[in-house]
Structure formats: structure tokens, C-alpha cells
Short mmCIF file of C-alpha atoms in Angstrom, two decimals:
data_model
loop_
_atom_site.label_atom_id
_atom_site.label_comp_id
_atom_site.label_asym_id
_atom_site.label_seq_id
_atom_site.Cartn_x
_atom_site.Cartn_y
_atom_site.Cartn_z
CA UNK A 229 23.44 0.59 7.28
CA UNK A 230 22.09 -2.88 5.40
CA UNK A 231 23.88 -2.90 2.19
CA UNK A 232 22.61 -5.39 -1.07
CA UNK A 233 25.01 -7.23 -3.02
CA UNK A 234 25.57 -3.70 -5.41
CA UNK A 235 27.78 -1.32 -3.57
CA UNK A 236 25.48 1.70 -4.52
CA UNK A 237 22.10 0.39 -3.42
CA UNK A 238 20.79 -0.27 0.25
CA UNK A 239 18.49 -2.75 0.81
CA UNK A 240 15.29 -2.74 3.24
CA UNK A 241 12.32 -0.79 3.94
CA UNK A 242 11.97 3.15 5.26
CA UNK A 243 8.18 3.27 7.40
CA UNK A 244 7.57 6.92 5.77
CA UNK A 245 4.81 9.32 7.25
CA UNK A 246 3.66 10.63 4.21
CA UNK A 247 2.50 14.39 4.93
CA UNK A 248 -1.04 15.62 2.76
CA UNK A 249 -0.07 17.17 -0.31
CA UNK A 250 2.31 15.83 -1.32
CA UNK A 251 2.53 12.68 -4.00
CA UNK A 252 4.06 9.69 -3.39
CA UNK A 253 6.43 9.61 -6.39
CA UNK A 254 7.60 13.05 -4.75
CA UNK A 255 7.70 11.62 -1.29
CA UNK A 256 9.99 8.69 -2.88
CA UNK A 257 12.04 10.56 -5.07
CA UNK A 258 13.31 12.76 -1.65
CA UNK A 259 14.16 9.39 0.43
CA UNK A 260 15.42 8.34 -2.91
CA UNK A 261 17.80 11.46 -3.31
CA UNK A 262 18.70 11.77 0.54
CA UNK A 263 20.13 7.70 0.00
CA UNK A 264 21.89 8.71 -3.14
CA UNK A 265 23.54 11.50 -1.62
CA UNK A 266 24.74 9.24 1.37
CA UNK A 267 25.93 6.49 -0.44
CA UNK A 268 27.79 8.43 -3.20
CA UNK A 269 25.76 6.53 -5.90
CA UNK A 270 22.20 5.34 -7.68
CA UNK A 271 20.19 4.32 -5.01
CA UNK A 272 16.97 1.96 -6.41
CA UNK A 273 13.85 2.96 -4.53
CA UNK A 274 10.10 2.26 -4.48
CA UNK A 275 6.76 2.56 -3.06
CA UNK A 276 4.38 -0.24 -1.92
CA UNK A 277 0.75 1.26 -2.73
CA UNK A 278 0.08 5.01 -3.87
CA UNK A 279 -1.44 7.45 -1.17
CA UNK A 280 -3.34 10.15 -3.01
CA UNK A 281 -1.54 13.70 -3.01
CA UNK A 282 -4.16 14.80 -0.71
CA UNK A 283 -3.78 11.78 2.02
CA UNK A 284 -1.38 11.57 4.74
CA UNK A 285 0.02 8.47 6.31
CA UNK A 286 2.55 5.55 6.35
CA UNK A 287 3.85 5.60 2.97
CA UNK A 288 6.52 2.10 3.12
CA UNK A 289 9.27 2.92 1.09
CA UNK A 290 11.31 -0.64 -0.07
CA UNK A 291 14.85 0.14 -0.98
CA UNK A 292 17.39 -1.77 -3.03
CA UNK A 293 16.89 -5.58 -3.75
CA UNK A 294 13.67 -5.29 -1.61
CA UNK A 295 12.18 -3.43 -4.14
CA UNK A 296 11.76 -7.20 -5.64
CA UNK A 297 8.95 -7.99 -2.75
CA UNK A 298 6.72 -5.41 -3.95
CA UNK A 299 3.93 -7.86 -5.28
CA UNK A 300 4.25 -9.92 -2.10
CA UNK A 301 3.77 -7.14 -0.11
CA UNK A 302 1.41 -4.43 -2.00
CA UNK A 303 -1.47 -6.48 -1.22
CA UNK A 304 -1.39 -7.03 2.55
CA UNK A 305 -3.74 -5.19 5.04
CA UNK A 306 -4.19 -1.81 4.84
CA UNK A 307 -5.91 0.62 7.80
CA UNK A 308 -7.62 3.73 7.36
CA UNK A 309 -9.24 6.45 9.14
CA UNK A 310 -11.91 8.34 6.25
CA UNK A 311 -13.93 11.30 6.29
CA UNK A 312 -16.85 11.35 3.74
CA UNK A 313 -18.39 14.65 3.03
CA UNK A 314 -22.29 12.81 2.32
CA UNK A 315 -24.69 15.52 0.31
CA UNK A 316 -22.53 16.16 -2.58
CA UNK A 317 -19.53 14.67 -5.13
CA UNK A 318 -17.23 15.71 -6.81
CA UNK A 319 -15.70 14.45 -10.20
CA UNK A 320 -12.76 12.78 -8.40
CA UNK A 321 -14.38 11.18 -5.29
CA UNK A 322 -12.69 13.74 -3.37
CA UNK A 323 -11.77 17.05 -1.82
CA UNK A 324 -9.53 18.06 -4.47
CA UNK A 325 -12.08 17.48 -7.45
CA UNK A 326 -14.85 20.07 -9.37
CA UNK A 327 -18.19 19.48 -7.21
CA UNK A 328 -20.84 17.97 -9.66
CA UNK A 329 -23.35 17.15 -7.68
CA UNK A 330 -24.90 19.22 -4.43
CA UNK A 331 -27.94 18.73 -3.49
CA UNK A 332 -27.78 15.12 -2.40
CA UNK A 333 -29.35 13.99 1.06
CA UNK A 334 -27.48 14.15 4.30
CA UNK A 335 -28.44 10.63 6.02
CA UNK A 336 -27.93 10.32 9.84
CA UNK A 337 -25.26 8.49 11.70
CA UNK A 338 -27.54 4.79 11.81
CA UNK A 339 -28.15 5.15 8.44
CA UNK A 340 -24.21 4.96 7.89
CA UNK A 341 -23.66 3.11 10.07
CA UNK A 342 -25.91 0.46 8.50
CA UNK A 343 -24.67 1.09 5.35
CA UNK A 344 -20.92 0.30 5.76
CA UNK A 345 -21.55 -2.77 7.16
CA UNK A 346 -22.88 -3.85 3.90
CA UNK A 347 -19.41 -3.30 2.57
CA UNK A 348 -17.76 -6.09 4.70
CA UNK A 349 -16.27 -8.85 2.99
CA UNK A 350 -15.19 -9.82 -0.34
CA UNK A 351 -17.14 -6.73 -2.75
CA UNK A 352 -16.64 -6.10 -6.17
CA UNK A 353 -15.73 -2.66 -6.64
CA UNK A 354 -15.65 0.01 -9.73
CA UNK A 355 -11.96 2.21 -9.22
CA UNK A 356 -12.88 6.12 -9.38
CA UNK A 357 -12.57 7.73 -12.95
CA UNK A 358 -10.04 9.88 -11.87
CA UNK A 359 -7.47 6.63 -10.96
CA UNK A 360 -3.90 4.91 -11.99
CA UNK A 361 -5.57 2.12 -13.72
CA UNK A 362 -4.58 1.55 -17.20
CA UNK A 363 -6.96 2.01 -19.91
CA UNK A 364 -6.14 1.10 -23.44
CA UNK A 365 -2.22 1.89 -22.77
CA UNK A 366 -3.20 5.49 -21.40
CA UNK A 367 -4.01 6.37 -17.12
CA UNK A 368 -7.82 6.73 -16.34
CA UNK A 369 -6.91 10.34 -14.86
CA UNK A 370 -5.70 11.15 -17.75
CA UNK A 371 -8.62 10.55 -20.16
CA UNK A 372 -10.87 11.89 -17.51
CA UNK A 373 -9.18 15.29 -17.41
CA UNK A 374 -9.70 15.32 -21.15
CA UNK A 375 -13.29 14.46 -20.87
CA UNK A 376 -13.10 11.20 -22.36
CA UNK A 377 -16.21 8.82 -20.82
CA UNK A 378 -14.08 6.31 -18.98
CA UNK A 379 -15.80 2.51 -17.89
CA UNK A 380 -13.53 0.67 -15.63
CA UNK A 381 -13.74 -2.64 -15.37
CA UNK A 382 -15.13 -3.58 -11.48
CA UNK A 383 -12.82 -5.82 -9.58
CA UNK A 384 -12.60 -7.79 -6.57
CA UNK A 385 -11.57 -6.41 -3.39
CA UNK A 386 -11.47 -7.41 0.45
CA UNK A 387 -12.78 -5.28 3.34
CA UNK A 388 -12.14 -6.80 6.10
CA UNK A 389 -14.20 -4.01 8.75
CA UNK A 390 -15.34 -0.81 8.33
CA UNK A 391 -17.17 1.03 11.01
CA UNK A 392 -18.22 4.73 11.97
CA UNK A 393 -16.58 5.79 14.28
CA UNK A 394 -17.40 9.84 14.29
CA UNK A 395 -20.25 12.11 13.19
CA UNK A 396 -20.95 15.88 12.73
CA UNK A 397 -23.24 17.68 10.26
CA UNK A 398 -22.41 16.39 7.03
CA UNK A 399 -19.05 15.05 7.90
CA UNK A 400 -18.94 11.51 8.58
CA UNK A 401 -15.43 9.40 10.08
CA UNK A 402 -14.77 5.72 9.68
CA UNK A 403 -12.53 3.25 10.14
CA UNK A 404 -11.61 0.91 7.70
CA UNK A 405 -9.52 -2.22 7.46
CA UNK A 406 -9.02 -3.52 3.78
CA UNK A 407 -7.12 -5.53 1.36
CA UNK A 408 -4.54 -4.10 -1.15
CA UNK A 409 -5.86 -3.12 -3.66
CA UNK A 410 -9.05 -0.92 -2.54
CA UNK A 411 -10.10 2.51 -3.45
CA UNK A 412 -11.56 4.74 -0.43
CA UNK A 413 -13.16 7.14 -2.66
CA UNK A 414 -15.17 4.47 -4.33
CA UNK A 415 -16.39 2.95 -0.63
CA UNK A 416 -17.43 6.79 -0.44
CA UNK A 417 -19.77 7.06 -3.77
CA UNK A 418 -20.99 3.61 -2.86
CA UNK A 419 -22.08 3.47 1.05
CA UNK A 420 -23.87 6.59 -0.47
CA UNK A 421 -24.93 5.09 -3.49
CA UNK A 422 -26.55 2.68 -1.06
CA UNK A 423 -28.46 5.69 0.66
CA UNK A 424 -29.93 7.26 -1.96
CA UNK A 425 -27.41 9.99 -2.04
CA UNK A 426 -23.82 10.80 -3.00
CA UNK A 427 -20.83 11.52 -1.35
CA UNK A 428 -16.87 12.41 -1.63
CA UNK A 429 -13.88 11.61 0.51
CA UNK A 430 -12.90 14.97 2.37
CA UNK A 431 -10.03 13.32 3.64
CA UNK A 432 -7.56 10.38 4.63
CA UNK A 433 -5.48 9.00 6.73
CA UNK A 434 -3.42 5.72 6.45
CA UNK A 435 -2.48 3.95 9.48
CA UNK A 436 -0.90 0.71 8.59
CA UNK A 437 0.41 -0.86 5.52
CA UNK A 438 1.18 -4.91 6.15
CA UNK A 439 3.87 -4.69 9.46
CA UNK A 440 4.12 -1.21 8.61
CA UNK A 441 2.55 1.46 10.97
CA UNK A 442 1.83 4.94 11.30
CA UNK A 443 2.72 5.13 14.93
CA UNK A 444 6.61 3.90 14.07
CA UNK A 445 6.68 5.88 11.12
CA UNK A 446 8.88 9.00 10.29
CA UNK A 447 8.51 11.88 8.72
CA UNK A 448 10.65 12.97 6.14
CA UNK A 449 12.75 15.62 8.16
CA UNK A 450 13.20 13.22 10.65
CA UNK A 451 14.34 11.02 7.48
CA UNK A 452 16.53 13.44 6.74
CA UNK A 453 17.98 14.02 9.62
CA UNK A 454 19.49 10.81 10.26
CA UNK A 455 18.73 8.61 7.22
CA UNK A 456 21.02 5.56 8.41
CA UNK A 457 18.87 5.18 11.71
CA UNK A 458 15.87 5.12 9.95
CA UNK A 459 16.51 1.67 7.72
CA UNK A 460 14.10 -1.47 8.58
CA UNK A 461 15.98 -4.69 7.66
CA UNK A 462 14.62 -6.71 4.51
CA UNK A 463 14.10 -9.29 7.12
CA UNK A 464 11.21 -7.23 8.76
CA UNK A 465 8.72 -7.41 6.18
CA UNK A 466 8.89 -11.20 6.15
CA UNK A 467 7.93 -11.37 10.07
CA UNK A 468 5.27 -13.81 10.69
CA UNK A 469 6.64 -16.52 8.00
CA UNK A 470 7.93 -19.59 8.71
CA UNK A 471 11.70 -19.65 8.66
CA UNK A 472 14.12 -21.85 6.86
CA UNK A 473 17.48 -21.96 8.00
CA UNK A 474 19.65 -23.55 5.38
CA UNK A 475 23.13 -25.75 5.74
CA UNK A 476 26.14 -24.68 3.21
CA UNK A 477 25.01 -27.54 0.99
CA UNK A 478 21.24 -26.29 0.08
CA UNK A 479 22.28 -22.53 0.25
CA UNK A 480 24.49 -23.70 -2.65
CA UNK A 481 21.39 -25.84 -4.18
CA UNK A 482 18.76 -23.10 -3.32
CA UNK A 483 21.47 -20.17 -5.00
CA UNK A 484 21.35 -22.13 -8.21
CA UNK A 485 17.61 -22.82 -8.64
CA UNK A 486 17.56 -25.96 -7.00
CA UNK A 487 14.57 -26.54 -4.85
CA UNK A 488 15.47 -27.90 -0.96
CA UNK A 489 13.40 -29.97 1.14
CA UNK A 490 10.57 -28.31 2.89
CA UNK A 491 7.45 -29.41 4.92
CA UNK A 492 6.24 -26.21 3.66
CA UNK A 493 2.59 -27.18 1.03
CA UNK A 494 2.61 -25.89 -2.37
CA UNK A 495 2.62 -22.36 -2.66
CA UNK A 496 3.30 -21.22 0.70
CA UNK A 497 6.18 -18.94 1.52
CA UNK A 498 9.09 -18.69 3.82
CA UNK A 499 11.58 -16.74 5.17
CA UNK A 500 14.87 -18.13 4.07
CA UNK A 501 18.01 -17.81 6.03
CA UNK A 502 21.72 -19.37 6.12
CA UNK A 503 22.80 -21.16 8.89
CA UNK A 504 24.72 -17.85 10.00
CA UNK A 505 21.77 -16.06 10.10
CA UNK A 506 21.94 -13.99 6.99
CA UNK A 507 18.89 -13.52 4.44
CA UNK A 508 19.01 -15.51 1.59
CA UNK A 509 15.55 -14.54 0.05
CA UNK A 510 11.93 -14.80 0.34
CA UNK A 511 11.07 -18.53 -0.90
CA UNK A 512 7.96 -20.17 -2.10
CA UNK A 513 7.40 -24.48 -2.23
CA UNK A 514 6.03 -26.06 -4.96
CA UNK A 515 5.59 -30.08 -5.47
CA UNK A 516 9.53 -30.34 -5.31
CA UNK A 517 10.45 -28.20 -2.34
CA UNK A 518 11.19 -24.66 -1.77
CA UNK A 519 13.02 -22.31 -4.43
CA UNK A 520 13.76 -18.40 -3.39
CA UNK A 521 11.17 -16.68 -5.15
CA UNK A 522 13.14 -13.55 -4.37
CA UNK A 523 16.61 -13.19 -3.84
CA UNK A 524 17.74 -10.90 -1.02
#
């Protein structure tokens, strides 16, 4: 099993298939306990982007130092396969909310069809009342359950393709490939905003998070069944970035916040290896060369 620097914390990823229900702070906290228990100490734990209790899906758990490579991560693609319930809304954009409005129009498959497409690109988007975001110090959800009006702020967000891909009755399924960041409920009030009508997220599936995928992913009894197996290297995440393999010399300069050479332009990142092959850290150039931005 990979092991960080501290003797009671492993490091890497777990691909977790989240079951509906169940919240992800719950869903961490068991991979979090099952770790502890194996390891005979604390074991640091935490999730890369919240599926609501009533989703299903991967769930990518980071674990020990690679907790650190949250914000590098959080925002990378994210796939989904939504049903939205058009006709009626509820208070919280989905299944699990008080209906407050019912006698909305039910538009046909073209006219959804036509709709999402609207939604492709760079959008700015309003997060549901009933969200995480911080208002004033306090959670939206937790104003809106005590009927304070809440205005959130809209923000930018990234859909990269959405498309229907199912239809029957009221219930219609799409597909949707997005940035970190996005809120499915609020694609559902506004393809139906666009329609005339309204419209709430009946449910949701996640498919891929970044490299990880639901088709690789385990469920927690499997997790529990043989924790050690189930482990992705730190290494894994940074797939697909260029690699920088370092000589004794600059792993020494690089370990004390000395930047190395790099061809590598301002900004960009690299994975950052020593010249025996083991992770040194996730490291990002600037105008003097490349410094570990995180240390692995």
C-alpha cells in the first residue's frame, strides 16, 4: 500500500462508486474509517467535488498528502447522465425537494433537444438556493430551509456537450459533459426556463470525474473488502502531464524552493519525478523555472 512521508496516512486516490442516498461526507468518512482501522492510526481523507445525497456515481476519494491536489483536480471534466422531470419544480431543483410549482408545460423531445444545445459553451450560471455556497459566513441550504430569500451571485461555468439522449412522458435523459464547478439542477430550471416551463432533476448519475471513471470504480463493500487493492497511486491523477525527471542535484534545489530549469511556459504544470522514479510533487513554471507546487 503507497504510504506518505507520515507513518499514519496513505497517500493516493480511492475511484469510489458512490451509491444514491447517501452523502458524500458519509461516503468519505467510511473509506476514511476503513484506512484508519488498517493502518492503526489518523488517516487524512477527502473528496474532490460533492455528489448530492440523492446522486450516485464516481465519488474520487484523495487520501493523505494527495489531499493537497484538490484545487488542481476539482475542476477537471466531469460526465453525467440526468433525468429532468419537465412540468413541475420543486424548491431544491430536485427529487428530494417540496414541489412548488405543477402545472408547467411538458415540451416534446425537439424542443429539448433544441434547448440544451443552447447551454454549450462557456454560460453563466445562478447555483440552486438549496446549495454549499457560502453566503454571508452561513451555507445557502441553510438560509433556505429557514426561509430566508437567498440571491446567489451567477458565475461562470463550462459545458462542454450536453445532448438528449432518452425520452418518455415527462421524463427527459441527457448527457452532459461539463467543467468543475457546474450545478445539474440549475441546467434543469434553465433548459426549462428557456421553454417556457419549469423543471427539476429526478435524478443523477456521475460517470467520470477528471481520469476518474465510473466503470473502474468500486463500491464501498468492495472497498471494504480489500481496501489495500483498491489504492490508485498519487501518480495517476497527474497522467497526461509532462514529466520531469530530476538528477540528485535539482531534487535537492527543487526540495528547498529552488526553481530548476524547465522548457515548460509560465504557468504550466508537470509531473515531477526523481531520477529513480519516485514522485516528488506536482510542479508549476514560472519566469525562473519549475517549483513543486505540491509536494508528494
Amino acid at each position: 500500500m503507497p504510504r506518505s512521508s507520515s507513518p499514519h496516512s496513505v497517500t493516493g486516490f480511492v475511484d469510489l462508486a458512490k451509491p444514491e442516498g447517501m452523502t458524500s461526507s458519509d461516503a468519505v468518512c467510511i473509506v476514511r474509517g476503513v484506512l484508519s482501522r488498517v493502518i492503526g492510526g489518523r488517516q487524512k481523507t477527502g473528496h474532490l467535488g460533492t455528489l448530492d445525497p440523492l446522486a450516485e456515481g464516481v465519488l474520487p476519494v484523495a487520501l493523505g498528502k494527495a489531499t493537497a491536489l484538490f484545487d488542481f483536480l476539482a475542476f477537471k471534466t466531469k460526465e453525467y447522465i440526468a433525468r429532468f422531470t419537465f412540468g413541475k419544480t420543486t424548491d431544491t431543483l430536485d427529487r428530494g425537494g417540496h414541489f412548488s410549482e405543477e402545472t408547467g408545460r411538458v415540451p416534446d423531445a425537439d424542443e429539448v433537444a433544441a434547448a440544451a444545445k443552447m447551454f454549450v459553451g462557456d454560460i453563466m450560471q445562478v447555483p440552486p438556493a438549496y446549495s454549499a455556497k457560502s453566503v454571508g459566513g452561513r451555507r445557502a441550504y441553510d438560509l433556505a430551509r429557514k426561509g430566508v430569500e437567498v440571491e446567489l451571485t451567477a458565475r461562470r461555468v463550462h459545458i462542454d456537450d450536453i445532448h438528449l439522449i432518452a425520452a418518455e412522458g415527462d421524463e427527459f435523459t441527457l448527457s452532459v459533459v461539463c467543467g468543475g464547478g457546474t450545478y445539474i439542477r440549475s441546467l434543469a430550471r434553465d433548459i426549462a426556463a428557456e421553454l417556457g416551463t419549469c423543471a427539476y432533476m429526478s435524478a443523477l448519475k456521475r460517470t467520470r470525474s477528471g481520469i476518474f471513471t465510473l466503470e473502474d470504480a468500486v463500491t464501498l463493500e468492495e472497498f471494504r473488502a480489500a481496501p489495500e487493492k483498491q489504492i490508485i497511486p498519487a501518480e495517476r491523477a497527474l497522467d497526461g502531464l509532462p514529466r520531469l525527471v530530476l538528477g540528485e542535484k535539482e531534487e535537492r534545489m527543487i526540495s528547498n524552493g529552488v526553481p530548476v530549469p524547465s522548457a515548460s511556459e509560465a504557468g504550466e504544470h508537470a509531473a515531477v519525478f526523481s531520477e529513480g522514479g519516485r514522485l516528488l510533487g506536482l510542479g508549476q513554471a514560472d519566469e525562473r523555472g519549475m517549483r513543486l507546487k505540491v509536494r508528494l
